[in-house]
CSV table of C-alpha atoms in Angstrom, one decimal:
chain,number,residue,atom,x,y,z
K,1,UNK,CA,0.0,0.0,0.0
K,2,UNK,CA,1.1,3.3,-0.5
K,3,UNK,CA,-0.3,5.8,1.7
K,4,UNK,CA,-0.8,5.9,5.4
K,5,UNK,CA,-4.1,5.4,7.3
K,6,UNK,CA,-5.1,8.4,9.2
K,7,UNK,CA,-4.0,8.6,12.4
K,8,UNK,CA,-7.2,6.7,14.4
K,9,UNK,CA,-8.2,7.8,18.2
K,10,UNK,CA,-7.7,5.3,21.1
K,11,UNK,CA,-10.9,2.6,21.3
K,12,UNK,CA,-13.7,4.2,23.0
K,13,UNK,CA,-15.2,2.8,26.0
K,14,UNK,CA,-17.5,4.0,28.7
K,15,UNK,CA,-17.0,6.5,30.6
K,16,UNK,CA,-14.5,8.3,28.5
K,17,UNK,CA,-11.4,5.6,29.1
K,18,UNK,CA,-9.9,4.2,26.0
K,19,UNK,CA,-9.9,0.3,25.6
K,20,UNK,CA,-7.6,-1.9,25.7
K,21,UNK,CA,-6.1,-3.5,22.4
K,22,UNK,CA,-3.6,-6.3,22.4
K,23,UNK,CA,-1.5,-6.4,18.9
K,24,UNK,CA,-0.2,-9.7,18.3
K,25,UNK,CA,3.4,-10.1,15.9
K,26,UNK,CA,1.4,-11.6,12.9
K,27,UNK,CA,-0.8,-8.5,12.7
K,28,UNK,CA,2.4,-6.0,13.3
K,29,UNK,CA,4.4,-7.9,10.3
K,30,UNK,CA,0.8,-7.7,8.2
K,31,UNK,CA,0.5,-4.0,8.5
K,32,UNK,CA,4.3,-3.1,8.0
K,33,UNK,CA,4.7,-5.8,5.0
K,34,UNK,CA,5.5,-4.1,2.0
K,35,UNK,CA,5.3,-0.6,3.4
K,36,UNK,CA,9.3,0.2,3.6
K,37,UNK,CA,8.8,3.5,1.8
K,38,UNK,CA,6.5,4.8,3.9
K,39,UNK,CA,7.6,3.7,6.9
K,40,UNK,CA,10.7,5.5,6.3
K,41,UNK,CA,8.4,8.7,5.7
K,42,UNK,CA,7.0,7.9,9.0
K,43,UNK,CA,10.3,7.8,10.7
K,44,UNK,CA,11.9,10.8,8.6
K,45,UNK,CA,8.7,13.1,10.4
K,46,UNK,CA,9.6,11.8,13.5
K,47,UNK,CA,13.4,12.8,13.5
K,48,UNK,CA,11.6,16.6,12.3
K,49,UNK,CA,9.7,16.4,15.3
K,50,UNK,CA,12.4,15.7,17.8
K,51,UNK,CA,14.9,18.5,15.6
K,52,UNK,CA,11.9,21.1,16.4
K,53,UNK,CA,11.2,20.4,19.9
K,54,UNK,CA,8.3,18.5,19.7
K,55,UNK,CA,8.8,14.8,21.4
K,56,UNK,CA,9.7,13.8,24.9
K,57,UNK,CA,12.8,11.4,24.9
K,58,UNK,CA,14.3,10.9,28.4
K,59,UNK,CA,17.4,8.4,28.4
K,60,UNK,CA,17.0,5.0,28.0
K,61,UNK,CA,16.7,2.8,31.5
K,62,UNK,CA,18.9,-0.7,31.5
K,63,UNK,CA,18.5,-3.5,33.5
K,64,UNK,CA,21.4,-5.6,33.8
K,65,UNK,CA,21.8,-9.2,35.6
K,66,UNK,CA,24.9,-10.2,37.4
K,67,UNK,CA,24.1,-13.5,36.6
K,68,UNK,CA,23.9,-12.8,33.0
K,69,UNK,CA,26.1,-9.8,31.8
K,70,UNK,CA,26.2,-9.9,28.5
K,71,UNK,CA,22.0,-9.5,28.6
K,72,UNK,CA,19.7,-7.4,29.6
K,73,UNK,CA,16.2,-5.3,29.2
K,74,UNK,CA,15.8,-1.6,28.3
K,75,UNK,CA,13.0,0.7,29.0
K,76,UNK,CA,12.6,3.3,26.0
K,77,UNK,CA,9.9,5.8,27.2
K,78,UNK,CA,9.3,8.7,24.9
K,79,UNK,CA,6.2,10.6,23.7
K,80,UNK,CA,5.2,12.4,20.2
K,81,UNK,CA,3.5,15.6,19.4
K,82,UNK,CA,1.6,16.5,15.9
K,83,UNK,CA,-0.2,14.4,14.0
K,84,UNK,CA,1.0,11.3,15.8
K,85,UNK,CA,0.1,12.8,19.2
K,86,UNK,CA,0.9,9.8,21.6
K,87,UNK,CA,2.8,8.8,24.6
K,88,UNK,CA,4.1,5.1,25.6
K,89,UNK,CA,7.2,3.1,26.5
K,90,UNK,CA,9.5,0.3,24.7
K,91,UNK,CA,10.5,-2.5,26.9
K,92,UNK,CA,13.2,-4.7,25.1
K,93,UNK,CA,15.3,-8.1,25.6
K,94,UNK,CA,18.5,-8.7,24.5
K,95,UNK,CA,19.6,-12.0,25.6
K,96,UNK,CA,22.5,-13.4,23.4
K,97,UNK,CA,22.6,-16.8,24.7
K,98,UNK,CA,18.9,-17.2,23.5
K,99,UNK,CA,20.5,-18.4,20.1
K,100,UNK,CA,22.7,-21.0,21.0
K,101,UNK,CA,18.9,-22.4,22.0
K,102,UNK,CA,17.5,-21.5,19.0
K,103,UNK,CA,15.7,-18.5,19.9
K,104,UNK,CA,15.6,-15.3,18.8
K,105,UNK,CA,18.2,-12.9,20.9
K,106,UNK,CA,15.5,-9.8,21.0
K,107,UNK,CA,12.2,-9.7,22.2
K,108,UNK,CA,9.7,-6.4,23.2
K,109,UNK,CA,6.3,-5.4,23.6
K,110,UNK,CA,5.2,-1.7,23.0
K,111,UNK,CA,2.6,0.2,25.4
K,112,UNK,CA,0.5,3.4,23.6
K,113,UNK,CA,-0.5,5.9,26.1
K,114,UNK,CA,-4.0,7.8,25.3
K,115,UNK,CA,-2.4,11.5,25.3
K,116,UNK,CA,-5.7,13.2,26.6
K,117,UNK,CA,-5.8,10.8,29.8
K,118,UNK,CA,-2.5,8.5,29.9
K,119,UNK,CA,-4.5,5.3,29.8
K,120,UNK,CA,-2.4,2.8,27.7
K,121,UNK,CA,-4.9,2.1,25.0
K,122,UNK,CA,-2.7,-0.9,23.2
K,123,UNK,CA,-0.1,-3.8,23.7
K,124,UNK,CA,2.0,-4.5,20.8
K,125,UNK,CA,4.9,-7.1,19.6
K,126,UNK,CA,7.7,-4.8,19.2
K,127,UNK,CA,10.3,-6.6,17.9
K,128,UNK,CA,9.5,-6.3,14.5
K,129,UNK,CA,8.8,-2.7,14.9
K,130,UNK,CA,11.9,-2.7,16.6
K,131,UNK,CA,13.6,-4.2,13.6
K,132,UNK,CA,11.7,-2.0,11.4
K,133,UNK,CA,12.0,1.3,13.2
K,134,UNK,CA,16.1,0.3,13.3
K,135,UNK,CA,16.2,-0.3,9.8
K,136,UNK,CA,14.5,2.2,8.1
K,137,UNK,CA,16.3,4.9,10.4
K,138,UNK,CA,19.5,3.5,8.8
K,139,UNK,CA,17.8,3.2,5.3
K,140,UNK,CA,16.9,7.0,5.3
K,141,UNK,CA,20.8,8.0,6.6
K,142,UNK,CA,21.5,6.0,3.9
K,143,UNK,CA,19.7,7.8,1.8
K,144,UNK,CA,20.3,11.3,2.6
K,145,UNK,CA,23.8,11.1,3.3
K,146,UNK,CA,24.5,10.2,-0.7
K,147,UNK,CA,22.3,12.4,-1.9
K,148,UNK,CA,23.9,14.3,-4.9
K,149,UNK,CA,26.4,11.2,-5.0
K,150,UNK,CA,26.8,8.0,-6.7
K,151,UNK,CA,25.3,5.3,-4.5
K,152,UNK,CA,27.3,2.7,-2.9
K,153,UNK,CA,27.3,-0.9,-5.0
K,154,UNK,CA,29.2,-2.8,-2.9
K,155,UNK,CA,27.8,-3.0,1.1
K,156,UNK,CA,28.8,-5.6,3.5
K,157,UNK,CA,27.4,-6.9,6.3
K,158,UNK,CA,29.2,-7.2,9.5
K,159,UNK,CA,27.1,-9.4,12.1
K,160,UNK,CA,23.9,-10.9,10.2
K,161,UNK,CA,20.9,-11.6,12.4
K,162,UNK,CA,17.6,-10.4,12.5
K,163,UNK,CA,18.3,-6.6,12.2
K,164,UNK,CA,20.6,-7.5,9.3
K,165,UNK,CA,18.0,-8.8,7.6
K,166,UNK,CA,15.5,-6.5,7.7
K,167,UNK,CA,17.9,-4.1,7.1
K,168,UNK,CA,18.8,-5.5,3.8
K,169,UNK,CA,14.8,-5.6,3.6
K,170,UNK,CA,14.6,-1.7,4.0
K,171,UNK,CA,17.3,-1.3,1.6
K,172,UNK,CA,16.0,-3.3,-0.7
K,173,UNK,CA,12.3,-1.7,-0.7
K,174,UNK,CA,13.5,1.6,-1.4
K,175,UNK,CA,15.5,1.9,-4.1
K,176,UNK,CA,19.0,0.3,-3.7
K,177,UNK,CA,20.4,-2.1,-5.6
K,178,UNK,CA,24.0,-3.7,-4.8
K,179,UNK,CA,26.6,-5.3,-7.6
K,180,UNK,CA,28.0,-7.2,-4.2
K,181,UNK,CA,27.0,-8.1,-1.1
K,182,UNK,CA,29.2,-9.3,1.5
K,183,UNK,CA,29.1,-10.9,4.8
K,184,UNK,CA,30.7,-11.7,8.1
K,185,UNK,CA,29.7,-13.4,11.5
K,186,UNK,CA,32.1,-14.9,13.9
K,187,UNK,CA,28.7,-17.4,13.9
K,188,UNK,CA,29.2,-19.5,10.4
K,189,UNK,CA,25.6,-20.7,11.1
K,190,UNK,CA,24.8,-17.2,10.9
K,191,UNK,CA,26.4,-16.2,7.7
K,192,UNK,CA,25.2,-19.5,5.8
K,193,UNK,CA,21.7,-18.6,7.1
K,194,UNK,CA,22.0,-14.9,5.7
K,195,UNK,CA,23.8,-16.0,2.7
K,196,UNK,CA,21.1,-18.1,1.8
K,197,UNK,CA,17.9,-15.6,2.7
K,198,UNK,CA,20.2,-13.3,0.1
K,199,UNK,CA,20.2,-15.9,-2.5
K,200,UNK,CA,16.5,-16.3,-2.4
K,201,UNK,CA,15.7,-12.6,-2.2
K,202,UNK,CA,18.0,-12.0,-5.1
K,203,UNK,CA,20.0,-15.0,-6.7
K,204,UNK,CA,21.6,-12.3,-9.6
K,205,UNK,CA,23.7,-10.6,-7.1
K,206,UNK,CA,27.0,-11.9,-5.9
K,207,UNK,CA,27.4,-13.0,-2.7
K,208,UNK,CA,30.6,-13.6,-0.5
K,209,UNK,CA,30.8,-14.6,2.9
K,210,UNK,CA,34.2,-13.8,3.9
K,211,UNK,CA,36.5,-15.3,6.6
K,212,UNK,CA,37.7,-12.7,8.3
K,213,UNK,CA,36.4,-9.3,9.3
K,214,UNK,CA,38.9,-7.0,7.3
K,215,UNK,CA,38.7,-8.4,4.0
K,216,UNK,CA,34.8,-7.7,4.2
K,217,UNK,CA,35.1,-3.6,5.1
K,218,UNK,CA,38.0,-3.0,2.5
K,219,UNK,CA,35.5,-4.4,0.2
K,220,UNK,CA,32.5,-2.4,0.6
K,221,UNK,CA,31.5,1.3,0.4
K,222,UNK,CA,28.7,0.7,2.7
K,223,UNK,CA,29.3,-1.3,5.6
K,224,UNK,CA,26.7,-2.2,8.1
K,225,UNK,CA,27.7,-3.0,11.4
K,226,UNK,CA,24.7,-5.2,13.6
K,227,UNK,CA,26.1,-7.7,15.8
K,228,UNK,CA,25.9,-7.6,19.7
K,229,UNK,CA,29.4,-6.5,20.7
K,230,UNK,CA,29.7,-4.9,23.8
K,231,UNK,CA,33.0,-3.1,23.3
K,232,UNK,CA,34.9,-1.7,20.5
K,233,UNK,CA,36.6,-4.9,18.2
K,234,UNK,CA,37.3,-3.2,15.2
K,235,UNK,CA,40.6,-0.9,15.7
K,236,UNK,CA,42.4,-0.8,12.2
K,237,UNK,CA,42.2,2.9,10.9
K,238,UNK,CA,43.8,1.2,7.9
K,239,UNK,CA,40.3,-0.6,7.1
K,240,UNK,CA,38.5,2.7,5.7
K,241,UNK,CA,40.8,4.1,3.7
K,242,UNK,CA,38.8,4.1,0.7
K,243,UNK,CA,36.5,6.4,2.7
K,244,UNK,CA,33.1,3.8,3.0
K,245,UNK,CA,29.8,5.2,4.4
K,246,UNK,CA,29.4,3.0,7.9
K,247,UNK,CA,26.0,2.2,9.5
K,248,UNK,CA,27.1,1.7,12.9
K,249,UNK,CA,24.0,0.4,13.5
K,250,UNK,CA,25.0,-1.5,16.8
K,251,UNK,CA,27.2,1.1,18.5
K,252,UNK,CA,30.0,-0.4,20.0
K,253,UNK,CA,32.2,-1.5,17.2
K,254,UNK,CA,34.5,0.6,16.4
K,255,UNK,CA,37.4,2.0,18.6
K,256,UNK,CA,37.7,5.1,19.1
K,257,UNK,CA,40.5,6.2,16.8
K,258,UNK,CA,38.2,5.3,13.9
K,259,UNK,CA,35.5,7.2,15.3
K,260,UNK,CA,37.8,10.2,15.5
K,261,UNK,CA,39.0,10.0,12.0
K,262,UNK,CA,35.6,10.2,10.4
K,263,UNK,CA,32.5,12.5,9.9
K,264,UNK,CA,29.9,11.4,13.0
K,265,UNK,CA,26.5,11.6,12.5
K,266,UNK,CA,24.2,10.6,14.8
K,267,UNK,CA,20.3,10.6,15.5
K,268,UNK,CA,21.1,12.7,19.0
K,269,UNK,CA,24.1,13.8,20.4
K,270,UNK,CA,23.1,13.1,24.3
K,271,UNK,CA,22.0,9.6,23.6
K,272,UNK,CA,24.5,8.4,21.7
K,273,UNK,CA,27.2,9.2,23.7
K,274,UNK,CA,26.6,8.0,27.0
K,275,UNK,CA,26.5,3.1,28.1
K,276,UNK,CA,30.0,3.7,26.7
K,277,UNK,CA,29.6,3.2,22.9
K,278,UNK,CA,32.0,3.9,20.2
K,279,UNK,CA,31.4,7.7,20.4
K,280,UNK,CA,31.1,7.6,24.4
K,281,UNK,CA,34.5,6.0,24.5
K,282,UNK,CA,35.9,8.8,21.9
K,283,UNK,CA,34.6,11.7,24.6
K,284,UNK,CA,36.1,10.1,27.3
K,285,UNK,CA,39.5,9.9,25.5
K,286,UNK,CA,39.6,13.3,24.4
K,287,UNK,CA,37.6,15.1,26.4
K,288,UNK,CA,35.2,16.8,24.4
K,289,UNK,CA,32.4,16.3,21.6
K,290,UNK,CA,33.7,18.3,18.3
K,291,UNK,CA,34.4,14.7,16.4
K,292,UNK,CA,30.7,15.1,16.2
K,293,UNK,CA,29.5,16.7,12.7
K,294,UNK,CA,26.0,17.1,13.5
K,295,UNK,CA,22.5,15.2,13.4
K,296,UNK,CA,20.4,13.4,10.6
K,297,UNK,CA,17.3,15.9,11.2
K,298,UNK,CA,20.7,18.4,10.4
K,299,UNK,CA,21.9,16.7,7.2
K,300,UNK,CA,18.1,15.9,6.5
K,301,UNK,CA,17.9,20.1,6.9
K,302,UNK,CA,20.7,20.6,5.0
K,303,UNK,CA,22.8,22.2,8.1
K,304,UNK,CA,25.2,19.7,7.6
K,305,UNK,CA,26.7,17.9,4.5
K,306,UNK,CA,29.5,15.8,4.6
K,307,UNK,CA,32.4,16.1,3.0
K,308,UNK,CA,33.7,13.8,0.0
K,309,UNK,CA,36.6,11.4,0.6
K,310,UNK,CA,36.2,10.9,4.0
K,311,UNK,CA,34.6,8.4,6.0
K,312,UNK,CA,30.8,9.0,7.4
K,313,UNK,CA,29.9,6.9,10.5
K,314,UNK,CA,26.0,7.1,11.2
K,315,UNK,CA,25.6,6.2,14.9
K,316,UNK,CA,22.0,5.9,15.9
K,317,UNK,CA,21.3,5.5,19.1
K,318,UNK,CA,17.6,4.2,18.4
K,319,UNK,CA,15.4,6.8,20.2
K,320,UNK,CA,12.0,5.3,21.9
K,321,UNK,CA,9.9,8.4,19.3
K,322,UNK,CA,10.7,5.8,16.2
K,323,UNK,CA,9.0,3.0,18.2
K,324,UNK,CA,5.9,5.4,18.9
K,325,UNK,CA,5.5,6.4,15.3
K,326,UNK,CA,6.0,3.3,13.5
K,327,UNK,CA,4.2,1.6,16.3
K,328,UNK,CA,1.1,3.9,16.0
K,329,UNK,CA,0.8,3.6,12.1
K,330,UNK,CA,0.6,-0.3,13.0
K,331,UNK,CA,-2.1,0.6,15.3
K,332,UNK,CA,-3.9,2.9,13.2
K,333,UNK,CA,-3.6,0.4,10.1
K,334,UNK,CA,-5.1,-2.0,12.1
K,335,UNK,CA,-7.9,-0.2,13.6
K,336,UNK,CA,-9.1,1.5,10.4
K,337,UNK,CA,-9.2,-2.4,8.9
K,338,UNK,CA,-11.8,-3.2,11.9
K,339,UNK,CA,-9.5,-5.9,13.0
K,340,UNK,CA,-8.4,-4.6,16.4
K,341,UNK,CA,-8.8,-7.2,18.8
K,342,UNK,CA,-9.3,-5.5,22.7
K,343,UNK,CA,-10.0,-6.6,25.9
K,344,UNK,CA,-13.2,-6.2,27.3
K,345,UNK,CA,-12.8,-5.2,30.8
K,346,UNK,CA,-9.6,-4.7,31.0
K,347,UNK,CA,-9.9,-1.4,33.6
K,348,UNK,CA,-12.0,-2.8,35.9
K,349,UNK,CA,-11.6,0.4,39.0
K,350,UNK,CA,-13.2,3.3,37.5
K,351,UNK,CA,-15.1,4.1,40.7
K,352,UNK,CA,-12.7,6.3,42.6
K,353,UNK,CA,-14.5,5.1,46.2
K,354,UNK,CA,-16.4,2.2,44.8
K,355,UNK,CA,-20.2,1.5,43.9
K,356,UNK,CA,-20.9,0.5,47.8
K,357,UNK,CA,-24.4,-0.6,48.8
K,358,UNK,CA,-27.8,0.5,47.4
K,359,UNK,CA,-29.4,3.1,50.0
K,360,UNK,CA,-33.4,2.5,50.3
């Protein structure tokens, strides 16, 4: 489909309170299927929103487990003005060890908050609009930080799960097209796996899996970083001399000396540099925050436009407003279809001091 449904108002129920709508993942992946361009529109008007003031996006809350560092849960609460005009909260897994089990690593469910009385009026999946939200961010960077240029033919893929894939997805459904794709996961599972969804989604274009991780950046003009690293692994300058556009999709991948020889970008500065990722680690080692070029809304803007032959690092952060919009054009998809399934009686104290007993 090609345009969006108009933004539809909370369920009604008596007494003024919203119902209550639970959003299952097969009904999220129907109303995004198909839709990349869009959503990407949906996503672009979001990062306007938050350039002019008009979203709420506190920092991100982590839980962390000391039985379990390398997971743990984040709380994304945020809130959008306009057209979109809703509040609500992101809370997403990322437990690693889930795929050595055969599960996925991620998992989320999204909460939208009525803006006139704060009732949460839905329950979504999320991590497909997580997915979605991620990709399409770094689909429109993509996109805007070429403009004017000759698009990148050769991309690689540096960690290839689920994000990857969709990803590759959003790329795909707006406009690129790639001479070579390349990939790399210290998992060969993994890069079998993505090699073959590649060959089914498009058997013409060559495809190398490569055996170590700087044979696949010297090879690509646009590299895509989405693996779960916790620290920095990637510290040869050397790597990106022939200047490739970076999604640095998963934040914590490349040391700091190649953060500090490129042009930064980000979605927003605070966010991104803070739970020590690439550009946190940068700031502490030189004190300061000047690497940083400017924002997407800025290059979207046209504050900012970066220069030719030298590397461009997108770093976004993931900000809970993309989970909000995306999530309330699944909503409103949905609801203008008649297929939104709520829960009847799912406030049940609406009586501030109860009914009590009949008087006579």
């Amino acid at each position: 489909m090609s345009t969006a449904a108009a933004p539809a108002p909370a369920p009604a129920a008596t007494g003024g309170i919203p119902g209550f709508a639970v959003v299952p993942g097969a009904q999220v992946a129907a109303a995004l299927h198909g839709r990349e361009r869009e959503i990407v529109d949906v996503v672009a008007q979001a990062y306007r929103m938050h350039g002019e003031g008009r979203t709420s996006n506190p920092p991100s809350y982590f839980l962390r487990f000391p039985d379990k560092p390398n997971s743990r849960i984040i709380a994304l609460p945020a809130s959008v003005g306009g057209d979109v005009g809703v509040d609500g909260i992101k809370w997403v897994s990322s437990f690693p060890d889930n795929v050595a089990e055969g599960r996925p690593r991620a998992s989320a469910v999204l909460i939208l908050n009525d803006h006139a009385t704060g009732y949460p009026f839905a329950c979504l999946e999320a991590s497909i609009i997580n997915a979605v939200r991620t990709s399409a961010s770094a689909a429109l960077a993509a996109d805007r930080l070429t403009a004017g240029r000759t698009r990148p033919r050769r991309v690689g893929f540096f960690g290839v799960g689920l994000i990857a894939r969709y990803l590759h997805t959003y790329l795909s459904g707006t406009g690129w097209e790639f001479d070579e794709v390349g990939v790399f996961d210290l998992n060969p599972e993994s890069a079998a796996g993505f090699r073959g969804y590649l060959d089914r989604h498009d058997p013409t274009t060559a495809v190398t899996v490569h055996e170590d991780a700087g044979s696949l950046i010297r090879s690509s003009d646009l590299v895509v970083f989405a693996t779960v690293a916790g620290e920095p692994h990637v510290h040869d300058p050397a790597w990106f001399d022939h200047h490739p556009l970076v999604l640095h999709v998963s934040l914590r991948d490349l040391a700091p000396e190649i953060v500090l020889d490129a042009t930064n970008v980000v979605d927003d500065v605070d966010h991104c540099l803070r739970a020590n990722t690439s550009l946190h680690l940068a700031e502490q080692q030189v004190g300061h925050r000047d690497f940083v070029d400017g924002t997407l809304d800025d290059v979207m803007a046209g504050r900012l436009t970066p220069p030719e032959g030298r590397t461009v690092v997108f770093s976004p952060f993931g900000l809970g407003i993309l989970d909000l919009a995306v999530g309330k054009a699944v909503y409103d998809e949905i609801a203008h279809a008649g297929n939104l399934q709520e829960i009847d009686g799912f406030f049940h104290e609406m009586q501030r001091y109860g009914t009590g007993p009949e008087r006579r």
